[in-house]
PDB file of C-alpha atoms in Angstrom:
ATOM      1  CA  UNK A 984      96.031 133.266 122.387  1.00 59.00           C
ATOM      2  CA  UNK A 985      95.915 129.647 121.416  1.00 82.00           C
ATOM      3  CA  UNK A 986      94.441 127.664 118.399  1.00 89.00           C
ATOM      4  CA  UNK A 987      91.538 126.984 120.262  1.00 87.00           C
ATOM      5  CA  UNK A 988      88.612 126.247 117.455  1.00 88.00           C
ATOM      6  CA  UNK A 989      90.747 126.396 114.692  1.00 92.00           C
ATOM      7  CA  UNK A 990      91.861 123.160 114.303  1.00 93.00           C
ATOM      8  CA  UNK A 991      92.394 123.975 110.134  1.00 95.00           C
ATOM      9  CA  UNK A 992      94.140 126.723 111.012  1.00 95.00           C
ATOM     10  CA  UNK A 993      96.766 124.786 113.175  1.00 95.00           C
ATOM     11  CA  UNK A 994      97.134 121.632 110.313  1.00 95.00           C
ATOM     12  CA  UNK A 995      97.777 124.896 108.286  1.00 96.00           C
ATOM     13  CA  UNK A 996     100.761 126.470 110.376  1.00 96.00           C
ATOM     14  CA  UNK A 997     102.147 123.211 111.033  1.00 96.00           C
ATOM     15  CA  UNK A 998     101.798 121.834 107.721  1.00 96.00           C
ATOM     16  CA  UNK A 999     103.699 125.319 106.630  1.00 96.00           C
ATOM     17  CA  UNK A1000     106.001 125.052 108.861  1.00 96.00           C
ATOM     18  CA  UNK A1001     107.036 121.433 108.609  1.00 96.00           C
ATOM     19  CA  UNK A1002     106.928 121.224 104.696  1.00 96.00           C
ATOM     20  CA  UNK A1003     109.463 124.273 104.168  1.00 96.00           C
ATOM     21  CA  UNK A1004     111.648 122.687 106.550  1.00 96.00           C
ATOM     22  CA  UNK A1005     111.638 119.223 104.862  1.00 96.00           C
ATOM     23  CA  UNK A1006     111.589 120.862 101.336  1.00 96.00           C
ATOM     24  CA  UNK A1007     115.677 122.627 103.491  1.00 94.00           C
ATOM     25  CA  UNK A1008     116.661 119.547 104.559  1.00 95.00           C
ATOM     26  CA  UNK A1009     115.946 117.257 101.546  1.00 95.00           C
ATOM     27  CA  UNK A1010     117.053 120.259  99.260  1.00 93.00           C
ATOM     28  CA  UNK A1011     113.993 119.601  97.433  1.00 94.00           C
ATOM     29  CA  UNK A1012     113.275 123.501  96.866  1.00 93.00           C
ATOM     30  CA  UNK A1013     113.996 123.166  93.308  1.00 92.00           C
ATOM     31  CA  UNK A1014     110.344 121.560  92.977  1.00 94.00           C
ATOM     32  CA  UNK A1015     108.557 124.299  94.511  1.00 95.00           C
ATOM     33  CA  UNK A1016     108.771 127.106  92.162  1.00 94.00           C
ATOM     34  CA  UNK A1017     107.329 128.129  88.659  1.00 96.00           C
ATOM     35  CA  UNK A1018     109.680 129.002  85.812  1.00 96.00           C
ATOM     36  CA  UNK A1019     107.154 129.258  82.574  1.00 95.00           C
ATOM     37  CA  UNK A1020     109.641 129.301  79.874  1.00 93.00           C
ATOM     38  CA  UNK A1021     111.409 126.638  81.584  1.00 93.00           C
ATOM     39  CA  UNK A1022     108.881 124.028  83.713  1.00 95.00           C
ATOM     40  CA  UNK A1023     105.923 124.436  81.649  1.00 94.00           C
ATOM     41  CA  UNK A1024     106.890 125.484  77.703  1.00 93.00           C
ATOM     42  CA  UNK A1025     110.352 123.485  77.773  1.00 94.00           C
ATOM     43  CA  UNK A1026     109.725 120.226  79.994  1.00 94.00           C
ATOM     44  CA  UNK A1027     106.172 120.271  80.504  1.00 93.00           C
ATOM     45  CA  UNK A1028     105.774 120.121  84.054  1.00 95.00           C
ATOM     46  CA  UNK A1029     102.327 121.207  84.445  1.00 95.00           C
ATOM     47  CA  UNK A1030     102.278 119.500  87.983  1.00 95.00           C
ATOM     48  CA  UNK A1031     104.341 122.534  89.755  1.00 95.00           C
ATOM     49  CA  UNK A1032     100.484 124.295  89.537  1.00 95.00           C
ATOM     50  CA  UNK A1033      99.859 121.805  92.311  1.00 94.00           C
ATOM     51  CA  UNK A1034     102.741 122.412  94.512  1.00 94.00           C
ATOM     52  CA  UNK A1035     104.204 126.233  94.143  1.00 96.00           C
ATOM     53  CA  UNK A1036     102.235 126.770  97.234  1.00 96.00           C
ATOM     54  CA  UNK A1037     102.763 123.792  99.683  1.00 95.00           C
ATOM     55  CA  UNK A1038     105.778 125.734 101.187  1.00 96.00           C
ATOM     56  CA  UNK A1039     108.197 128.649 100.926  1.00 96.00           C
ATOM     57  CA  UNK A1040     111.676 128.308 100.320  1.00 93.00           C
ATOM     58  CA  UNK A1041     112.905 131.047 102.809  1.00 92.00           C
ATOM     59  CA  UNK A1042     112.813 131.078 106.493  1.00 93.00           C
ATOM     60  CA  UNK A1043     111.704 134.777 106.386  1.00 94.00           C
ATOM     61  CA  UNK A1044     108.483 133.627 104.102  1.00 96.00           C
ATOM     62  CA  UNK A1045     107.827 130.760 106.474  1.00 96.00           C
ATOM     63  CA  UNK A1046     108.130 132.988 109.451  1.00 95.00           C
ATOM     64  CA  UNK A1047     105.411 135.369 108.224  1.00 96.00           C
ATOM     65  CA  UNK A1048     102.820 133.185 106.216  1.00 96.00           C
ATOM     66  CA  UNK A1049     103.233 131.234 109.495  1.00 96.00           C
ATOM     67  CA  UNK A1050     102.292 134.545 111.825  1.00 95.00           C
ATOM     68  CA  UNK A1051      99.423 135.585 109.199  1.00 95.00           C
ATOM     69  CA  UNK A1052      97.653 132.316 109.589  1.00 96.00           C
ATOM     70  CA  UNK A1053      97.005 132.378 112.886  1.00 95.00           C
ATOM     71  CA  UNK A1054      96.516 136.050 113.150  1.00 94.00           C
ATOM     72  CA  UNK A1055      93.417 135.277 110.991  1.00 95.00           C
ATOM     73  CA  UNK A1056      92.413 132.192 112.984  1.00 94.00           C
ATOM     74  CA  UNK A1057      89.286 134.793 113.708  1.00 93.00           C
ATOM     75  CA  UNK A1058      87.529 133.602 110.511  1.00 95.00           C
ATOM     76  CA  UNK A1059      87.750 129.906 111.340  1.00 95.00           C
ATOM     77  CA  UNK A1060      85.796 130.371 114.228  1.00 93.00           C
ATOM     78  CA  UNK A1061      83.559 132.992 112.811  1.00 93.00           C
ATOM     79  CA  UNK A1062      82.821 130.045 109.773  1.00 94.00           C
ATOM     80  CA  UNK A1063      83.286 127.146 111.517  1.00 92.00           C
ATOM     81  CA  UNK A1064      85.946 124.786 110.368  1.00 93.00           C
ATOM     82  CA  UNK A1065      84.023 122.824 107.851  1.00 94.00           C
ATOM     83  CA  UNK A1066      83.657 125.915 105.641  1.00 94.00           C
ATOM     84  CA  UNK A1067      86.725 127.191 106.459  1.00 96.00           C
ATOM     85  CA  UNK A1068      88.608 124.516 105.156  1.00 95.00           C
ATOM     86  CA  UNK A1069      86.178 124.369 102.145  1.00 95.00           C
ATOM     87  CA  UNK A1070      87.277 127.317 101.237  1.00 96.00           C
ATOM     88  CA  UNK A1071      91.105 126.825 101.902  1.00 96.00           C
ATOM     89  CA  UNK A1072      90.825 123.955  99.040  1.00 96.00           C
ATOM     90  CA  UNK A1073      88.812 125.687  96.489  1.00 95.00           C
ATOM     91  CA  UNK A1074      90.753 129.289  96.607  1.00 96.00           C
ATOM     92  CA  UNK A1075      94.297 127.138  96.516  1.00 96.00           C
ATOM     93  CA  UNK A1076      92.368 125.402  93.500  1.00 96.00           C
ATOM     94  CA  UNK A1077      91.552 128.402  91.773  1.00 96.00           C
ATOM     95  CA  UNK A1078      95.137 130.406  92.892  1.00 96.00           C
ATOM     96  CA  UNK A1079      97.189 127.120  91.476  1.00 96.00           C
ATOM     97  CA  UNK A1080      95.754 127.655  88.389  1.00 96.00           C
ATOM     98  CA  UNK A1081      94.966 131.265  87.758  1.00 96.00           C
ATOM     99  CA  UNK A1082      98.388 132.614  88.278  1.00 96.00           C
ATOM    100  CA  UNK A1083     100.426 130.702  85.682  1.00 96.00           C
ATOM    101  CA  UNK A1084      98.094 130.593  82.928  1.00 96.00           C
ATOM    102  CA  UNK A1085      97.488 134.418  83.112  1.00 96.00           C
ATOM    103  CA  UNK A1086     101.371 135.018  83.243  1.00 95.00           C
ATOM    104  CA  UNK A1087     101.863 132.215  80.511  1.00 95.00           C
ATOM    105  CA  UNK A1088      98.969 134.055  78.180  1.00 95.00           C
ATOM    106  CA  UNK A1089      98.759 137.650  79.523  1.00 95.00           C
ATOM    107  CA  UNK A1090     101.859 138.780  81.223  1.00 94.00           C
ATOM    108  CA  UNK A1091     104.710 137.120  79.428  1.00 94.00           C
ATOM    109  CA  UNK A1092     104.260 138.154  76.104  1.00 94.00           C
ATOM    110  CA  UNK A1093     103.508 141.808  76.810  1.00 94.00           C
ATOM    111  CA  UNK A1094     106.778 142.258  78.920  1.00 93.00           C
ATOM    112  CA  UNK A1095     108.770 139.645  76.339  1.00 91.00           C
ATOM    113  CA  UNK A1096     109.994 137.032  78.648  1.00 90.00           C
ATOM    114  CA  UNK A1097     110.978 139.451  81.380  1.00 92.00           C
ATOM    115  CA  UNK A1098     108.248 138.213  83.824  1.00 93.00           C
ATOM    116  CA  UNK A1099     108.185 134.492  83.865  1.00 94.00           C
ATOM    117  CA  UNK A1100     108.429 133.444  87.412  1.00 95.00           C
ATOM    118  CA  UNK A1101     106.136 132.278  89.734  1.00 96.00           C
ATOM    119  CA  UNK A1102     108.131 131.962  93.980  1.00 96.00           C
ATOM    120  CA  UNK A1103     106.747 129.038  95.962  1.00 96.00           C
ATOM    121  CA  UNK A1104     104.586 129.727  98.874  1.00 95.00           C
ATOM    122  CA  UNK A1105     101.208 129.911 100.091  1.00 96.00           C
ATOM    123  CA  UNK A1106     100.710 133.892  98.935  1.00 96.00           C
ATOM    124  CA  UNK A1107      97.822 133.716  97.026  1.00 97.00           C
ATOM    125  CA  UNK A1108      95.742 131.802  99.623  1.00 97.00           C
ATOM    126  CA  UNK A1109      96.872 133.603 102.619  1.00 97.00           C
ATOM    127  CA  UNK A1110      95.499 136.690 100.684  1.00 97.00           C
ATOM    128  CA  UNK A1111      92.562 135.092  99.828  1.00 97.00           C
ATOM    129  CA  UNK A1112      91.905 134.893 103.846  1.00 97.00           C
ATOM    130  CA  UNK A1113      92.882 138.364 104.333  1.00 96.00           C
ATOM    131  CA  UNK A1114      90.174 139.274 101.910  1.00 96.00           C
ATOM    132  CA  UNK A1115      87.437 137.368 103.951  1.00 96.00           C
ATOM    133  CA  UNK A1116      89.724 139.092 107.742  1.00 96.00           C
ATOM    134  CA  UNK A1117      89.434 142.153 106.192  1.00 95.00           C
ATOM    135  CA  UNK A1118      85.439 142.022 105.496  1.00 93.00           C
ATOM    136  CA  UNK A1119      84.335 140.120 108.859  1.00 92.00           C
ATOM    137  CA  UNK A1120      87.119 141.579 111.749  1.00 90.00           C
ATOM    138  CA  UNK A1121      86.371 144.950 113.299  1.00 90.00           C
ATOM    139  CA  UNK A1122      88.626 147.079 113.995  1.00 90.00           C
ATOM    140  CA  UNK A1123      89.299 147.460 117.945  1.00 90.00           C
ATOM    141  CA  UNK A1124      91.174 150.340 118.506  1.00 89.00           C
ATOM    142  CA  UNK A1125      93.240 153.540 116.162  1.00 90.00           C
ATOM    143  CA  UNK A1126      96.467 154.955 117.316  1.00 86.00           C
ATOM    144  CA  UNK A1127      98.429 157.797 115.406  1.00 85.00           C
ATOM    145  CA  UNK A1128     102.268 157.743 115.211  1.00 85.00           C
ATOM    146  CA  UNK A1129     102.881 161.771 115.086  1.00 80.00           C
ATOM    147  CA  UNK A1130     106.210 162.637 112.808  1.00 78.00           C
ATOM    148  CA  UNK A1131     106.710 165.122 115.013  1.00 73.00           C
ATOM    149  CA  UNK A1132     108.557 164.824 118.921  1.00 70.00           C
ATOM    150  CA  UNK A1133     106.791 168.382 120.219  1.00 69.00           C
ATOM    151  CA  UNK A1134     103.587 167.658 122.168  1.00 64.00           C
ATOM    152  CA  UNK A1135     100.485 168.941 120.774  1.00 63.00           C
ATOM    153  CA  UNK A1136      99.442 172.064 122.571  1.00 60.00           C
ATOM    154  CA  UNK A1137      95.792 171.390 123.139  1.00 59.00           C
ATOM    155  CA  UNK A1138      93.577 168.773 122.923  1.00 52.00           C
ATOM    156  CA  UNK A1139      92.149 169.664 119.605  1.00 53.00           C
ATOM    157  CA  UNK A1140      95.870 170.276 117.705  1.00 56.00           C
ATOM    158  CA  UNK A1141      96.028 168.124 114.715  1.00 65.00           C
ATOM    159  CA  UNK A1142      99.218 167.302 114.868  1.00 70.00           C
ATOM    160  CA  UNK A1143     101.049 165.082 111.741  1.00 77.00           C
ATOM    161  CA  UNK A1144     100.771 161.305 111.542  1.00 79.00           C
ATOM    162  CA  UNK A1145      99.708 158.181 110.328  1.00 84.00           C
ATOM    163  CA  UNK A1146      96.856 156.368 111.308  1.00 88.00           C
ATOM    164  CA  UNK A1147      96.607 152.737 112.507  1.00 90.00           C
ATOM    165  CA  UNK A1148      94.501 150.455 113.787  1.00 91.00           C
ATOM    166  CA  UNK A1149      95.353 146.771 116.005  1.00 89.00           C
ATOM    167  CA  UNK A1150      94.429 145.114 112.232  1.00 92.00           C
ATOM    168  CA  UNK A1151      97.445 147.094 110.646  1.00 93.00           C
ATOM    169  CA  UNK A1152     100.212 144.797 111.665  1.00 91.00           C
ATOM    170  CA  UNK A1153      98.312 142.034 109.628  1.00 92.00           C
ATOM    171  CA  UNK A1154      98.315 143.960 106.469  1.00 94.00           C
ATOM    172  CA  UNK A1155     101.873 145.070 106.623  1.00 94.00           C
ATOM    173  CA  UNK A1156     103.124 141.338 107.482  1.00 93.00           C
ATOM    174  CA  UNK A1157     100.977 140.246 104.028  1.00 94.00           C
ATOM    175  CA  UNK A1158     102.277 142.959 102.336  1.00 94.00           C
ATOM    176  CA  UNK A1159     105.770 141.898 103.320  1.00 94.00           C
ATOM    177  CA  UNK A1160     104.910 138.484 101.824  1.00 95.00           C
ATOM    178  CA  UNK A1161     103.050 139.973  98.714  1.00 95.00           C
ATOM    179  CA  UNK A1162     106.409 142.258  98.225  1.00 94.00           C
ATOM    180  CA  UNK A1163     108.855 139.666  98.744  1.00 92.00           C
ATOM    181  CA  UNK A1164     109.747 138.300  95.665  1.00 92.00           C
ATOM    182  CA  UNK A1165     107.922 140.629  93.154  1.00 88.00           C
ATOM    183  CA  UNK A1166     106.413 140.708  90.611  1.00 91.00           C
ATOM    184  CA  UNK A1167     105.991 136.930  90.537  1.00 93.00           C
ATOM    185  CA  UNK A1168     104.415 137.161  94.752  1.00 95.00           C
ATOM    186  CA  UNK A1169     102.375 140.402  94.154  1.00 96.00           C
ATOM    187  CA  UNK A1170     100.610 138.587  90.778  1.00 96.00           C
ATOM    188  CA  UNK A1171      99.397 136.414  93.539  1.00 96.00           C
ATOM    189  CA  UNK A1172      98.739 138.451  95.993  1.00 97.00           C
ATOM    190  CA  UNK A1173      96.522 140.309  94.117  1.00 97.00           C
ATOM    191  CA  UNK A1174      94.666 137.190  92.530  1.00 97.00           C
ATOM    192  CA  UNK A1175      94.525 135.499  96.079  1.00 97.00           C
ATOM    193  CA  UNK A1176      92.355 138.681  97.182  1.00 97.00           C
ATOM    194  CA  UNK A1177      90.447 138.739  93.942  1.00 97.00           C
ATOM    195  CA  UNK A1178      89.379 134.880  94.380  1.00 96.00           C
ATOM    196  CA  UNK A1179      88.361 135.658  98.215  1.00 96.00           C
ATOM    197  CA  UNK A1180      86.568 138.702  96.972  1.00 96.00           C
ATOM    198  CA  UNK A1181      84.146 136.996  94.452  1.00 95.00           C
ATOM    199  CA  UNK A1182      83.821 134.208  97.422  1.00 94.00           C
ATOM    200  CA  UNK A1183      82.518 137.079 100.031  1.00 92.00           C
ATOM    201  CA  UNK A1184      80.143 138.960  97.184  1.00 92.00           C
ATOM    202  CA  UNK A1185      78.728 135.694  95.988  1.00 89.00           C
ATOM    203  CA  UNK A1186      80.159 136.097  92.427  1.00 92.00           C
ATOM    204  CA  UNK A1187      81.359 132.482  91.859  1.00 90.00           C
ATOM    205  CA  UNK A1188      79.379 129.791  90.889  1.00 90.00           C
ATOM    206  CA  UNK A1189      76.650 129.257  93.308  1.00 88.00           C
ATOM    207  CA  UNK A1190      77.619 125.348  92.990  1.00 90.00           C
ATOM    208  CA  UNK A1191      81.124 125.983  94.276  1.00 90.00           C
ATOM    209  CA  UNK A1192      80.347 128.443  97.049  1.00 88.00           C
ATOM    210  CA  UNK A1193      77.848 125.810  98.221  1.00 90.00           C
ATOM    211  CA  UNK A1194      80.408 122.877  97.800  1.00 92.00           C
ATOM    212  CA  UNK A1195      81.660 121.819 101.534  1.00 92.00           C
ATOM    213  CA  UNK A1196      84.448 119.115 102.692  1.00 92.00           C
ATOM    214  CA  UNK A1197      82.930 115.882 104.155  1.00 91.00           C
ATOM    215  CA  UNK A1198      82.285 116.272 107.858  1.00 87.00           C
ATOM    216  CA  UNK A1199      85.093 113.401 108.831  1.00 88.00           C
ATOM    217  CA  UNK A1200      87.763 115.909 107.654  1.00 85.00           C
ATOM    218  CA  UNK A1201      87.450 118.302 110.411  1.00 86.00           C
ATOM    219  CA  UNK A1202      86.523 115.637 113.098  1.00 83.00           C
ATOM    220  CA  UNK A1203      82.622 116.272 112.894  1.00 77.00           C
ATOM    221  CA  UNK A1204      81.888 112.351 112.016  1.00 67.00           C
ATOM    222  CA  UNK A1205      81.942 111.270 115.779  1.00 53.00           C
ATOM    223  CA  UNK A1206      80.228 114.644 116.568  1.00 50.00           C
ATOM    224  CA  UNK A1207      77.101 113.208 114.410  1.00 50.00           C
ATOM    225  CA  UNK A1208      77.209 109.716 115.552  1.00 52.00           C
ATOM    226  CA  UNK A1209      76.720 110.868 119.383  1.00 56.00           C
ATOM    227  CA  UNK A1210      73.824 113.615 118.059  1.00 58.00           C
ATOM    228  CA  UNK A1211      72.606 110.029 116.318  1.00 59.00           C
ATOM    229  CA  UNK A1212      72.703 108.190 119.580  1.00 59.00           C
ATOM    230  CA  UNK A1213      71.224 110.922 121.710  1.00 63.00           C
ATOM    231  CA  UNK A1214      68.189 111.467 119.758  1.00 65.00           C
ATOM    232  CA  UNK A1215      67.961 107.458 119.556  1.00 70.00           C
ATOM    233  CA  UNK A1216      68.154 107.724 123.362  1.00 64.00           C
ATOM    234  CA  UNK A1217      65.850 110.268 124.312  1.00 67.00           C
ATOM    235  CA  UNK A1218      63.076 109.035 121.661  1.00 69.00           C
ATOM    236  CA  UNK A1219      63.393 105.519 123.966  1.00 71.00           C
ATOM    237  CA  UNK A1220      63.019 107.133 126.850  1.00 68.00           C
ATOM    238  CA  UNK A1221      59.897 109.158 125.402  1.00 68.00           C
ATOM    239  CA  UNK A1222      58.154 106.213 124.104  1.00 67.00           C
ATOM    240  CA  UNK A1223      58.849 104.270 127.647  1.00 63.00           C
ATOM    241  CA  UNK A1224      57.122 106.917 129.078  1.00 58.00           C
ATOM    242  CA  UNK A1225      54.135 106.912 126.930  1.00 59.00           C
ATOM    243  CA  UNK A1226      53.868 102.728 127.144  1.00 57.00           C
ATOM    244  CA  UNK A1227      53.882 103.099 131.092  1.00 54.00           C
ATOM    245  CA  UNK A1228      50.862 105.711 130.906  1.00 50.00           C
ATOM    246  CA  UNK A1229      48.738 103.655 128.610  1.00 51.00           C
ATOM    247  CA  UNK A1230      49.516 100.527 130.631  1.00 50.00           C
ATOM    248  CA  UNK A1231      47.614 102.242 133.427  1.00 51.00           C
ATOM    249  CA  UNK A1232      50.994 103.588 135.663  1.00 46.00           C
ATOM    250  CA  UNK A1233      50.263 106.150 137.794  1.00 48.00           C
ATOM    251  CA  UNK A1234      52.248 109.351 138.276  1.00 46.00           C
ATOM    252  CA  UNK A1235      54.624 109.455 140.968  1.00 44.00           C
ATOM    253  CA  UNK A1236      52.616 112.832 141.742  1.00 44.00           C
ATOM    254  CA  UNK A1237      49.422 111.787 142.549  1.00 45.00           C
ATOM    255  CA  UNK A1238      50.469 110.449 145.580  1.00 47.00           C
ATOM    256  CA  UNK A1239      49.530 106.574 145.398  1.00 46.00           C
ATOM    257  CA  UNK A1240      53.538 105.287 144.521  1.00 44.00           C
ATOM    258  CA  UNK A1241      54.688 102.906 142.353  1.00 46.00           C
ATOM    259  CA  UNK A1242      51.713 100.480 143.528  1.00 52.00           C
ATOM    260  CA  UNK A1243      50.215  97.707 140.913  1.00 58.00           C
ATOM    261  CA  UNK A1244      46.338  97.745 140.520  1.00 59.00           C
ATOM    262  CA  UNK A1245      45.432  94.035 141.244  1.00 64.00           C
ATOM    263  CA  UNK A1246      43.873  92.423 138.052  1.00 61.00           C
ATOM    264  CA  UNK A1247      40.260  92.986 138.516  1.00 61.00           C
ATOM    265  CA  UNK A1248      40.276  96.645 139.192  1.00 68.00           C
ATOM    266  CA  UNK A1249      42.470  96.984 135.616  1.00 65.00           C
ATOM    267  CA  UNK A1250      39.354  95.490 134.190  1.00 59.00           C
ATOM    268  CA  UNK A1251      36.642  97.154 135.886  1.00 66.00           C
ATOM    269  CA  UNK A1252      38.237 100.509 134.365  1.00 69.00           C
ATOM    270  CA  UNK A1253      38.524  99.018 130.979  1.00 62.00           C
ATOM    271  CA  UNK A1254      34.867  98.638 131.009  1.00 57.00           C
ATOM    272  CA  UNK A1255      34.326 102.017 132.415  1.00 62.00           C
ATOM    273  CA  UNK A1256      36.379 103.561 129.348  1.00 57.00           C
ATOM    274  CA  UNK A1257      34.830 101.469 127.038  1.00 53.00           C
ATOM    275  CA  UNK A1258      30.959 102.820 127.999  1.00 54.00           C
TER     276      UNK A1258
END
């Protein structure tokens, strides 16, 4: 259990982790939050799309967006981190804007001002990965917890329960987060998992699904350079080959060594192959 091959995934937690605690200690978590009547129709601050989600302003949040990241590490390494992290930036692009203009146009007027808030945090993206976990994972095992403390009496009693599975403690964690500080954190929930669900169908944009990070941002720019060099090296190496067969070097194989034909014998056979 380690971050091995998810090197996005671990700037992720860490980045989570560290920016909540700064945002504690510089009691900064005024910045991190969407008011619309306030922040956007009052003062204007259409900048807080760009930062509701860089960090949550509880240590509860923090604790479980922290837990659900690298629970879902599994899709890094499925994708590899280049595409992963592709995808990180353009569903935090789409969630950053999405949520407050649909509450601003859709949601606000219908419920007159009553729902106008927007918590900080990472929500909408986490549930954009859970969309992508939830498609790609199998499940490993079921287990039932029975409501009831008598034994079944047979093998085939049916006995009352509910059903999980080793996944379920990943959806009840998001659901914690999506639950949190409702309705504002379940509008994004629910339009994180949209925005990961057009990803995995192929319903964006065929431009943007295609769109990918520059190699150097995951570490894959030294990566090429040594593929560079090898293939530099080896075609040397072939081409030093093929220069000491046509300059008449024999095999190693055939038995006669690493011996020089003197000069007059190289031009006896050049004669030969001419004719």
């Amino acid at each position: 259990m380690s971050f091995t091959d998810a090197p996005v995934t671990k700037a992720l937690v860490l980045g989570l982790v560290g920016l909540s605690i700064a945002a504690s200690v510089f009691d900064i978590k005024h910045y991190f939050y969407i008011s619309i009547g306030t922040h956007f129709l009052r003062y204007g601050q259409l900048w807080r799309m760009l930062t509701y989600q860089l960090c949550y302003t509880n240590s509860s949040e923090v604790l479980f967006g922290a837990m659900s990241l690298y629970h879902m590490r599994m899709v890094e390494r499925f994708w590899g981190s280049r595409k992963y992290a592709s995808f990180i930036l353009l569903a935090g692009l789409f969630t950053a804007i999405i949520p407050p203009i649909f509450l601003t146009v859709v949601l606000r007027p219908l419920s007159f001002g009553v729902l106008d808030y927007i918590p900080a945090g990472p929500t909408p993206i986490l549930f954009a990965i859970l969309a992508q976990y939830h498609a790609m994972i199998p499940q490993i095992y079921k287990y039932k917890v029975a409501l009831s403390a008598n034994p079944p009496s047979n093998a085939s009693d049916d006995t009352s329960g509910f059903i999980f599975s080793d996944k379920s403690t990943r959806y009840l964690m998001a659901l914690q987060l999506a639950l949190f500080q409702w309705p504002g954190s379940l509008l994004g929930a629910v339009i994180g998992w949209v925005v990961g669900y057009l990803w995995r169908n192929d319903l964006l944009p065929a431009a943007v699904a295609r769109w990918r990070v520059p190699g150097w941002v995951v570490g894959l720019r030294a990566q090429k350079r040594n593929d560079r060099f090898d293939g530099i090296r080896r075609r040397l190496e072939d081409e030093g080959a093929s220069t000491g067969v046509a300059t008449g070097a024999q095999p190693a194989a055939e038995g006669e060594g690493n011996r020089r034909r003197p000069l007059g014998q190289q031009l006896i056979d050049e004669v030969r192959g001419a004719f």
